[in-house]
């Protein structure tokens, strides 16, 4: 799916993030599996990640992010009429985490649902909220992306345990006077889905109650390096913009090597690229908003800045968005 905005201006007016307090170093993971800090840093760029403590579930981590986004937008939860939570690790399948959070926030007028698109979930959710707002069905949306991947990791599998972390981010989306989203490109390749899956998590594998993440890292790596470039290129073309015009590049934070590959192929200067995989690992649906928040904290999200975001993950799925940041209309 690909498309560009037709004069409709819908942007982000509030941004908030939250990560669990518990910091887990590479050395700590070496107590569970045969690995070491040197291998992890060299092959992934990850130095530490945050992980939920016992009893901490998705909504515990995502709610503070949502509250921060609302405060940032100077918005009242009661004025939110759409709440989408992108996640593969909801508190439970139902009630949905979005419905639970809508209630906790006081967003009693909101349609609320969870969205499942792997690590690309936040990008899909942005596009959905955009469509709802552009059609006039929604007036103010809250989009949350977050995951507690530590809850589905196999703590005996070194090839996956070291890669992931927990965290969440949220944005308020509404009509803005200038700037906003320029276009989206989203895709899915179910044939490659087998390379990153959670067997035992749904109706097909009811005889395998153990639901732990399984990944063929090399295949996902090949997929990732391909789509990070093709998706970004496609959305830029669709919007009639070039990579030279991009002020802030926000790639999914899965592996520093994947980011470096995309940066090289796309030709984005490193100083325009947001990298925080060293501190958070791959936080799945939390990855893009956490990176956006870092870019903002660094002063990079100036008014009018052209921002390119690309995510990819289980499905296999991918998605890009191009937007002009609108500072001041809430954010
Ligand atoms: O949102 C999408 C989520 N997933 C991804 O983006 C993951 C994409 N894939 C990757 O990032 C990389 O493929 C990995 C980081 C998972 C693996 O890196 P790699 O350079 O492709 O390593 P490899 O799988 O080719 O393995 C090389 C060696 C193997 O040992 P042998 O067979 O050569 O003896 C692995 O067993 O490294 C070994 N290895 C480890 N060694 C120490 C795998 N994991 C570890 C580890 N510590 N944690």
CSV table of C-alpha atoms and ligand atoms in Angstrom, one decimal:
chain,number,residue,atom,x,y,z
A,1,UNK,CA,0.0,0.0,0.0
A,2,UNK,CA,1.3,3.4,-0.9
A,3,UNK,CA,-0.1,6.9,-1.0
A,4,UNK,CA,0.6,10.5,-0.3
A,5,UNK,CA,-1.4,13.2,1.5
A,6,UNK,CA,-3.7,15.2,-0.7
A,7,UNK,CA,-3.5,18.6,0.9
A,8,UNK,CA,-4.8,17.1,4.2
A,9,UNK,CA,-2.6,18.1,7.1
A,10,UNK,CA,-2.5,15.6,9.9
A,11,UNK,CA,0.5,15.6,12.2
A,12,UNK,CA,1.8,14.6,15.6
A,13,UNK,CA,1.0,17.1,18.4
A,14,UNK,CA,2.1,15.2,21.4
A,15,UNK,CA,4.8,12.6,22.0
A,16,UNK,CA,5.6,10.5,25.1
A,17,UNK,CA,7.7,7.5,25.9
A,18,UNK,CA,8.4,5.2,28.8
A,19,UNK,CA,10.7,2.3,29.5
A,20,UNK,CA,11.0,0.0,32.5
A,21,UNK,CA,13.5,0.9,35.3
A,22,UNK,CA,15.4,-2.3,35.1
A,23,UNK,CA,18.5,-2.0,33.0
A,24,UNK,CA,19.9,-5.4,31.8
A,25,UNK,CA,23.5,-5.4,30.6
A,26,UNK,CA,25.1,-7.7,28.1
A,27,UNK,CA,27.2,-9.2,31.0
A,28,UNK,CA,24.0,-10.0,32.8
A,29,UNK,CA,22.6,-12.0,29.8
A,30,UNK,CA,25.9,-13.9,29.7
A,31,UNK,CA,24.8,-15.5,33.0
A,32,UNK,CA,21.9,-17.1,31.2
A,33,UNK,CA,23.3,-18.0,27.7
A,34,UNK,CA,26.8,-18.6,26.2
A,35,UNK,CA,27.4,-15.1,25.0
A,36,UNK,CA,29.6,-12.1,25.8
A,37,UNK,CA,29.6,-8.3,25.6
A,38,UNK,CA,32.1,-8.2,22.7
A,39,UNK,CA,30.0,-10.4,20.4
A,40,UNK,CA,26.8,-8.6,21.1
A,41,UNK,CA,28.3,-5.1,20.6
A,42,UNK,CA,30.1,-6.1,17.5
A,43,UNK,CA,27.2,-7.9,15.8
A,44,UNK,CA,24.3,-5.8,17.0
A,45,UNK,CA,25.6,-2.5,18.5
A,46,UNK,CA,23.5,-3.2,21.7
A,47,UNK,CA,25.1,-2.5,25.0
A,48,UNK,CA,22.1,-2.7,27.3
A,49,UNK,CA,18.3,-2.9,27.2
A,50,UNK,CA,15.4,-2.3,29.6
A,51,UNK,CA,13.3,-5.2,30.8
A,52,UNK,CA,10.1,-5.4,32.8
A,53,UNK,CA,10.2,-6.5,36.4
A,54,UNK,CA,8.1,-9.4,37.6
A,55,UNK,CA,4.5,-8.5,37.4
A,56,UNK,CA,5.0,-5.6,35.0
A,57,UNK,CA,2.9,-5.9,31.8
A,58,UNK,CA,2.4,-3.9,28.7
A,59,UNK,CA,-0.1,-1.5,30.0
A,60,UNK,CA,2.0,-0.7,33.1
A,61,UNK,CA,4.8,0.5,30.7
A,62,UNK,CA,2.6,2.0,28.0
A,63,UNK,CA,0.2,4.0,30.2
A,64,UNK,CA,2.8,6.6,31.4
A,65,UNK,CA,3.9,7.0,27.7
A,66,UNK,CA,0.3,7.7,26.7
A,67,UNK,CA,-0.2,10.1,29.6
A,68,UNK,CA,3.0,12.0,28.6
A,69,UNK,CA,1.8,12.2,25.0
A,70,UNK,CA,-1.5,13.7,26.1
A,71,UNK,CA,0.1,16.2,28.4
A,72,UNK,CA,2.5,17.1,25.6
A,73,UNK,CA,-0.4,17.8,23.2
A,74,UNK,CA,-2.2,19.6,25.9
A,75,UNK,CA,-5.1,17.2,25.2
A,76,UNK,CA,-7.7,15.8,27.5
A,77,UNK,CA,-8.2,12.0,27.3
A,78,UNK,CA,-11.9,12.7,27.0
A,79,UNK,CA,-11.3,14.3,23.6
A,80,UNK,CA,-9.6,11.2,22.2
A,81,UNK,CA,-12.0,9.4,19.9
A,82,UNK,CA,-9.6,6.7,18.6
A,83,UNK,CA,-7.0,4.8,20.5
A,84,UNK,CA,-4.8,2.2,18.7
A,85,UNK,CA,-2.2,0.2,20.5
A,86,UNK,CA,0.3,-1.6,18.3
A,87,UNK,CA,1.8,-4.6,20.2
A,88,UNK,CA,2.6,-8.3,20.0
A,89,UNK,CA,2.7,-8.6,23.8
A,90,UNK,CA,-0.6,-7.2,25.1
A,91,UNK,CA,-1.5,-7.9,28.7
A,92,UNK,CA,-3.7,-10.7,27.3
A,93,UNK,CA,-5.5,-11.3,24.0
A,94,UNK,CA,-8.7,-9.7,25.4
A,95,UNK,CA,-9.7,-7.5,26.8
A,96,UNK,CA,-7.4,-5.6,24.5
A,97,UNK,CA,-4.7,-3.4,26.0
A,98,UNK,CA,-6.1,-0.5,24.1
A,99,UNK,CA,-9.5,-0.9,25.8
A,100,UNK,CA,-7.9,-1.2,29.2
A,101,UNK,CA,-5.8,1.9,28.6
A,102,UNK,CA,-8.7,3.9,27.2
A,103,UNK,CA,-10.5,3.2,30.5
A,104,UNK,CA,-7.5,4.0,32.7
A,105,UNK,CA,-6.9,7.3,30.8
A,106,UNK,CA,-10.5,8.3,30.8
A,107,UNK,CA,-10.9,8.2,27.0
A,108,UNK,CA,-14.4,7.0,27.3
A,109,UNK,CA,-15.4,8.3,23.8
A,110,UNK,CA,-12.7,6.4,22.1
A,111,UNK,CA,-12.9,3.4,19.7
A,112,UNK,CA,-10.0,1.3,21.0
A,113,UNK,CA,-8.3,-1.7,19.5
A,114,UNK,CA,-4.9,-3.5,19.4
A,115,UNK,CA,-3.0,-3.8,16.2
A,116,UNK,CA,-0.7,-6.7,15.4
A,117,UNK,CA,2.0,-6.1,12.8
A,118,UNK,CA,5.2,-7.2,14.6
A,119,UNK,CA,7.8,-4.5,15.0
A,120,UNK,CA,6.1,-2.5,12.2
A,121,UNK,CA,3.0,-2.1,14.3
A,122,UNK,CA,3.6,1.5,15.2
A,123,UNK,CA,4.0,2.4,11.5
A,124,UNK,CA,0.8,0.6,10.6
A,125,UNK,CA,-1.0,2.3,13.5
A,126,UNK,CA,0.2,5.8,12.3
A,127,UNK,CA,-1.2,5.1,8.9
A,128,UNK,CA,-4.5,3.8,10.2
A,129,UNK,CA,-5.0,6.8,12.5
A,130,UNK,CA,-4.0,9.1,9.6
A,131,UNK,CA,-6.8,7.4,7.4
A,132,UNK,CA,-9.4,7.8,10.2
A,133,UNK,CA,-8.5,11.4,10.7
A,134,UNK,CA,-8.3,12.2,7.0
A,135,UNK,CA,-11.7,10.7,6.4
A,136,UNK,CA,-13.3,12.7,9.2
A,137,UNK,CA,-14.3,9.6,11.2
A,138,UNK,CA,-11.8,10.6,14.0
A,139,UNK,CA,-10.9,14.1,15.2
A,140,UNK,CA,-8.1,13.2,17.7
A,141,UNK,CA,-6.3,9.9,17.9
A,142,UNK,CA,-3.9,8.4,20.4
A,143,UNK,CA,-1.5,5.9,18.8
A,144,UNK,CA,0.6,3.8,21.2
A,145,UNK,CA,3.4,1.4,20.3
A,146,UNK,CA,4.9,-0.8,22.9
A,147,UNK,CA,6.1,-4.3,23.7
A,148,UNK,CA,7.3,-6.4,26.5
A,149,UNK,CA,9.3,-8.9,24.4
A,150,UNK,CA,11.2,-10.1,27.5
A,151,UNK,CA,7.9,-12.0,28.3
A,152,UNK,CA,8.1,-14.1,25.1
A,153,UNK,CA,11.9,-14.6,24.9
A,154,UNK,CA,13.5,-18.0,25.2
A,155,UNK,CA,16.0,-17.4,28.0
A,156,UNK,CA,18.0,-20.4,26.7
A,157,UNK,CA,18.4,-19.1,23.1
A,158,UNK,CA,21.4,-16.8,22.7
A,159,UNK,CA,20.5,-15.9,19.1
A,160,UNK,CA,17.4,-14.0,20.2
A,161,UNK,CA,17.7,-13.3,23.9
A,162,UNK,CA,20.4,-10.6,23.4
A,163,UNK,CA,18.5,-8.6,20.8
A,164,UNK,CA,15.3,-7.4,22.4
A,165,UNK,CA,14.1,-5.1,25.1
A,166,UNK,CA,11.0,-3.6,26.5
A,167,UNK,CA,9.6,-0.1,26.1
A,168,UNK,CA,6.7,2.0,24.7
A,169,UNK,CA,5.9,5.3,23.1
A,170,UNK,CA,2.7,7.2,22.2
A,171,UNK,CA,1.7,10.1,20.0
A,172,UNK,CA,-1.4,12.3,19.7
A,173,UNK,CA,-2.4,12.8,16.1
A,174,UNK,CA,-4.8,15.5,14.8
A,175,UNK,CA,-5.2,18.1,12.1
A,176,UNK,CA,-2.3,20.7,12.1
A,177,UNK,CA,-2.0,24.1,10.5
A,178,UNK,CA,1.1,23.2,8.6
A,179,UNK,CA,3.4,20.2,7.9
A,180,UNK,CA,2.2,16.8,9.0
A,181,UNK,CA,2.3,13.4,7.3
A,182,UNK,CA,3.1,13.5,3.6
A,183,UNK,CA,2.8,9.8,2.7
A,184,UNK,CA,3.0,6.1,3.8
A,185,UNK,CA,4.2,2.9,2.2
A,186,UNK,CA,3.3,-0.4,4.0
A,187,UNK,CA,3.7,-4.0,3.0
A,188,UNK,CA,3.6,-7.6,4.2
A,189,UNK,CA,5.2,-10.9,3.0
A,190,UNK,CA,3.5,-13.8,4.8
A,191,UNK,CA,5.7,-16.3,2.8
A,192,UNK,CA,8.6,-15.1,4.9
A,193,UNK,CA,6.6,-15.1,8.1
A,194,UNK,CA,8.1,-18.4,9.2
A,195,UNK,CA,11.4,-16.7,9.8
A,196,UNK,CA,10.1,-14.7,12.8
A,197,UNK,CA,7.2,-16.3,14.7
A,198,UNK,CA,5.6,-17.0,18.0
A,199,UNK,CA,4.3,-20.6,17.7
A,200,UNK,CA,1.9,-21.7,20.4
A,201,UNK,CA,0.4,-18.2,20.7
A,202,UNK,CA,-2.8,-18.8,18.7
A,203,UNK,CA,-5.4,-21.3,17.5
A,204,UNK,CA,-3.1,-23.2,15.2
A,205,UNK,CA,-0.6,-24.5,17.8
A,206,UNK,CA,-2.9,-25.3,20.7
A,207,UNK,CA,-0.9,-28.5,21.3
A,208,UNK,CA,2.2,-26.4,22.0
A,209,UNK,CA,1.4,-24.3,25.0
A,210,UNK,CA,4.9,-22.8,25.2
A,211,UNK,CA,4.8,-19.5,23.3
A,212,UNK,CA,8.3,-18.3,22.8
A,213,UNK,CA,9.8,-16.2,20.0
A,214,UNK,CA,11.6,-18.1,17.3
A,215,UNK,CA,13.7,-16.4,14.7
A,216,UNK,CA,15.9,-17.3,11.7
A,217,UNK,CA,18.2,-14.3,12.2
A,218,UNK,CA,20.1,-14.5,8.9
A,219,UNK,CA,16.9,-14.6,6.9
A,220,UNK,CA,15.4,-11.7,8.8
A,221,UNK,CA,18.6,-9.8,8.4
A,222,UNK,CA,18.5,-10.3,4.5
A,223,UNK,CA,14.8,-9.2,4.5
A,224,UNK,CA,15.5,-6.2,6.8
A,225,UNK,CA,18.4,-4.8,4.7
A,226,UNK,CA,16.3,-5.1,1.6
A,227,UNK,CA,13.0,-3.5,2.8
A,228,UNK,CA,14.6,-0.7,4.9
A,229,UNK,CA,16.0,0.6,1.7
A,230,UNK,CA,13.1,-0.2,-0.7
A,231,UNK,CA,10.3,1.1,1.5
A,232,UNK,CA,12.1,4.4,2.3
A,233,UNK,CA,12.9,4.9,-1.4
A,234,UNK,CA,9.3,4.2,-2.4
A,235,UNK,CA,7.7,6.6,0.1
A,236,UNK,CA,10.2,9.4,-0.9
A,237,UNK,CA,9.4,8.9,-4.6
A,238,UNK,CA,5.6,8.8,-3.9
A,239,UNK,CA,5.9,12.2,-2.1
A,240,UNK,CA,8.2,13.7,-4.7
A,241,UNK,CA,11.0,14.2,-2.2
A,242,UNK,CA,14.6,13.1,-2.2
A,243,UNK,CA,16.8,11.6,0.5
A,244,UNK,CA,18.9,14.8,0.5
A,245,UNK,CA,15.9,16.7,1.8
A,246,UNK,CA,15.5,14.4,4.8
A,247,UNK,CA,16.5,16.1,8.0
A,248,UNK,CA,15.9,13.2,10.5
A,249,UNK,CA,16.0,9.6,9.6
A,250,UNK,CA,14.3,7.3,12.1
A,251,UNK,CA,15.0,3.7,11.3
A,252,UNK,CA,13.6,0.7,13.3
A,253,UNK,CA,16.2,0.0,16.0
A,254,UNK,CA,16.9,-3.7,15.5
A,255,UNK,CA,20.6,-4.0,14.9
A,256,UNK,CA,23.2,-1.2,14.3
A,257,UNK,CA,24.5,-3.2,11.3
A,258,UNK,CA,21.1,-3.1,9.6
A,259,UNK,CA,20.8,0.7,10.3
A,260,UNK,CA,24.4,1.2,8.9
A,261,UNK,CA,23.5,-0.8,5.8
A,262,UNK,CA,20.4,1.3,5.2
A,263,UNK,CA,22.2,4.5,5.8
A,264,UNK,CA,24.9,3.6,3.3
A,265,UNK,CA,22.5,2.5,0.6
A,266,UNK,CA,20.1,5.4,1.0
A,267,UNK,CA,22.9,7.9,1.3
A,268,UNK,CA,21.7,9.6,4.5
A,269,UNK,CA,24.4,11.2,6.5
A,270,UNK,CA,25.0,9.5,9.9
A,271,UNK,CA,24.4,12.8,11.7
A,272,UNK,CA,20.8,12.8,10.4
A,273,UNK,CA,20.2,9.2,11.6
A,274,UNK,CA,18.7,8.4,15.0
A,275,UNK,CA,20.4,5.5,16.8
A,276,UNK,CA,19.5,4.3,20.3
A,277,UNK,CA,19.7,0.6,19.8
A,278,UNK,CA,22.8,0.6,22.0
A,279,UNK,CA,20.6,1.7,25.0
A,280,UNK,CA,17.3,-0.1,24.4
A,281,UNK,CA,17.9,-3.0,22.0
A,282,UNK,CA,15.0,-3.8,19.7
A,283,UNK,CA,11.8,-2.7,21.5
A,284,UNK,CA,9.5,-3.8,18.6
A,285,UNK,CA,6.5,-1.4,18.4
A,286,UNK,CA,8.2,0.9,20.9
A,287,UNK,CA,11.3,1.4,18.7
A,288,UNK,CA,10.2,4.2,16.4
A,289,UNK,CA,8.6,6.4,19.0
A,290,UNK,CA,11.5,5.9,21.4
A,291,UNK,CA,13.8,7.0,18.6
A,292,UNK,CA,11.6,10.0,17.8
A,293,UNK,CA,11.7,11.1,21.4
A,294,UNK,CA,15.5,10.9,21.4
A,295,UNK,CA,15.6,13.0,18.2
A,296,UNK,CA,13.4,15.6,19.9
A,297,UNK,CA,15.5,15.6,23.1
A,298,UNK,CA,18.6,16.3,20.9
A,299,UNK,CA,16.8,19.3,19.4
A,300,UNK,CA,16.6,17.6,15.9
A,301,UNK,CA,12.9,17.8,15.5
A,302,UNK,CA,12.7,21.5,14.5
A,303,UNK,CA,9.6,22.9,13.0
A,304,UNK,CA,9.4,21.9,9.4
A,305,UNK,CA,12.0,19.2,9.7
A,306,UNK,CA,11.5,16.4,7.1
A,307,UNK,CA,11.3,13.1,9.0
A,308,UNK,CA,11.6,9.7,7.4
A,309,UNK,CA,10.6,6.7,9.5
A,310,UNK,CA,10.9,3.0,8.5
A,311,UNK,CA,10.0,-0.1,10.4
A,312,UNK,CA,10.1,-3.8,9.7
A,313,UNK,CA,9.4,-7.0,11.5
A,314,UNK,CA,7.3,-10.1,12.0
A,315,UNK,CA,4.8,-10.9,9.4
A,316,UNK,CA,7.1,-10.3,7.7
A,317,UNK,CA,6.0,-6.6,7.5
A,318,UNK,CA,7.5,-3.3,6.7
A,319,UNK,CA,6.3,0.3,6.6
A,320,UNK,CA,7.6,3.9,6.1
A,321,UNK,CA,6.2,7.3,6.7
A,322,UNK,CA,7.4,10.7,5.6
A,323,UNK,CA,6.3,13.8,7.5
A,324,UNK,CA,7.1,17.4,8.2
A,325,UNK,CA,7.4,17.9,11.9
A,326,UNK,CA,5.0,20.6,13.3
A,327,UNK,CA,6.5,22.1,16.5
A,328,UNK,CA,4.2,24.3,18.5
A,329,UNK,CA,0.8,22.9,17.7
A,330,UNK,CA,0.7,21.2,21.0
A,331,UNK,CA,4.1,19.5,20.8
B,1,LIG,O1,12.5,-6.5,14.1
B,1,LIG,C1,13.1,-7.5,13.4
B,1,LIG,C2,13.8,-8.4,14.4
B,1,LIG,N1,14.9,-9.1,14.1
B,1,LIG,C3,16.1,-8.7,13.5
B,1,LIG,O2,16.2,-7.6,13.0
B,1,LIG,C4,17.2,-9.6,13.4
B,1,LIG,C5,18.0,-9.6,12.1
B,1,LIG,N2,19.2,-10.5,12.2
B,1,LIG,C6,20.3,-10.1,12.9
B,1,LIG,O3,20.3,-9.0,13.4
B,1,LIG,C7,21.5,-11.0,12.9
B,1,LIG,O4,21.3,-12.0,12.0
B,1,LIG,C8,21.8,-11.6,14.3
B,1,LIG,C9,22.3,-10.5,15.2
B,1,LIG,C10,20.6,-12.3,14.9
B,1,LIG,C11,22.9,-12.6,14.2
B,1,LIG,O5,24.1,-12.0,13.6
B,1,LIG,P1,24.9,-12.7,12.5
B,1,LIG,O6,26.1,-11.9,12.3
B,1,LIG,O7,24.0,-13.0,11.4
B,1,LIG,O8,25.3,-14.1,13.2
B,1,LIG,P2,25.0,-15.5,12.7
B,1,LIG,O9,23.6,-15.9,12.9
B,1,LIG,O10,25.6,-15.7,11.4
B,1,LIG,O11,25.9,-16.4,13.8
B,1,LIG,C12,27.3,-16.3,13.8
B,1,LIG,C13,27.8,-17.1,15.0
B,1,LIG,C14,27.1,-18.5,15.1
B,1,LIG,O12,28.1,-19.4,15.5
B,1,LIG,P3,28.8,-20.4,14.5
B,1,LIG,O13,27.6,-21.2,13.9
B,1,LIG,O14,29.4,-19.5,13.4
B,1,LIG,O15,29.7,-21.2,15.3
B,1,LIG,C15,26.1,-18.3,16.2
B,1,LIG,O16,25.8,-19.5,16.9
B,1,LIG,O17,27.5,-16.4,16.2
B,1,LIG,C16,26.8,-17.3,17.1
B,1,LIG,N3,25.9,-16.6,17.9
B,1,LIG,C17,26.3,-16.0,19.1
B,1,LIG,N4,27.5,-16.0,19.7
B,1,LIG,C18,27.6,-15.3,20.8
B,1,LIG,C19,24.6,-16.3,17.7
B,1,LIG,N5,24.2,-15.5,18.7
B,1,LIG,C20,25.2,-15.4,19.6
B,1,LIG,C21,25.4,-14.7,20.8
B,1,LIG,N6,26.6,-14.7,21.4
B,1,LIG,N7,24.3,-14.0,21.4
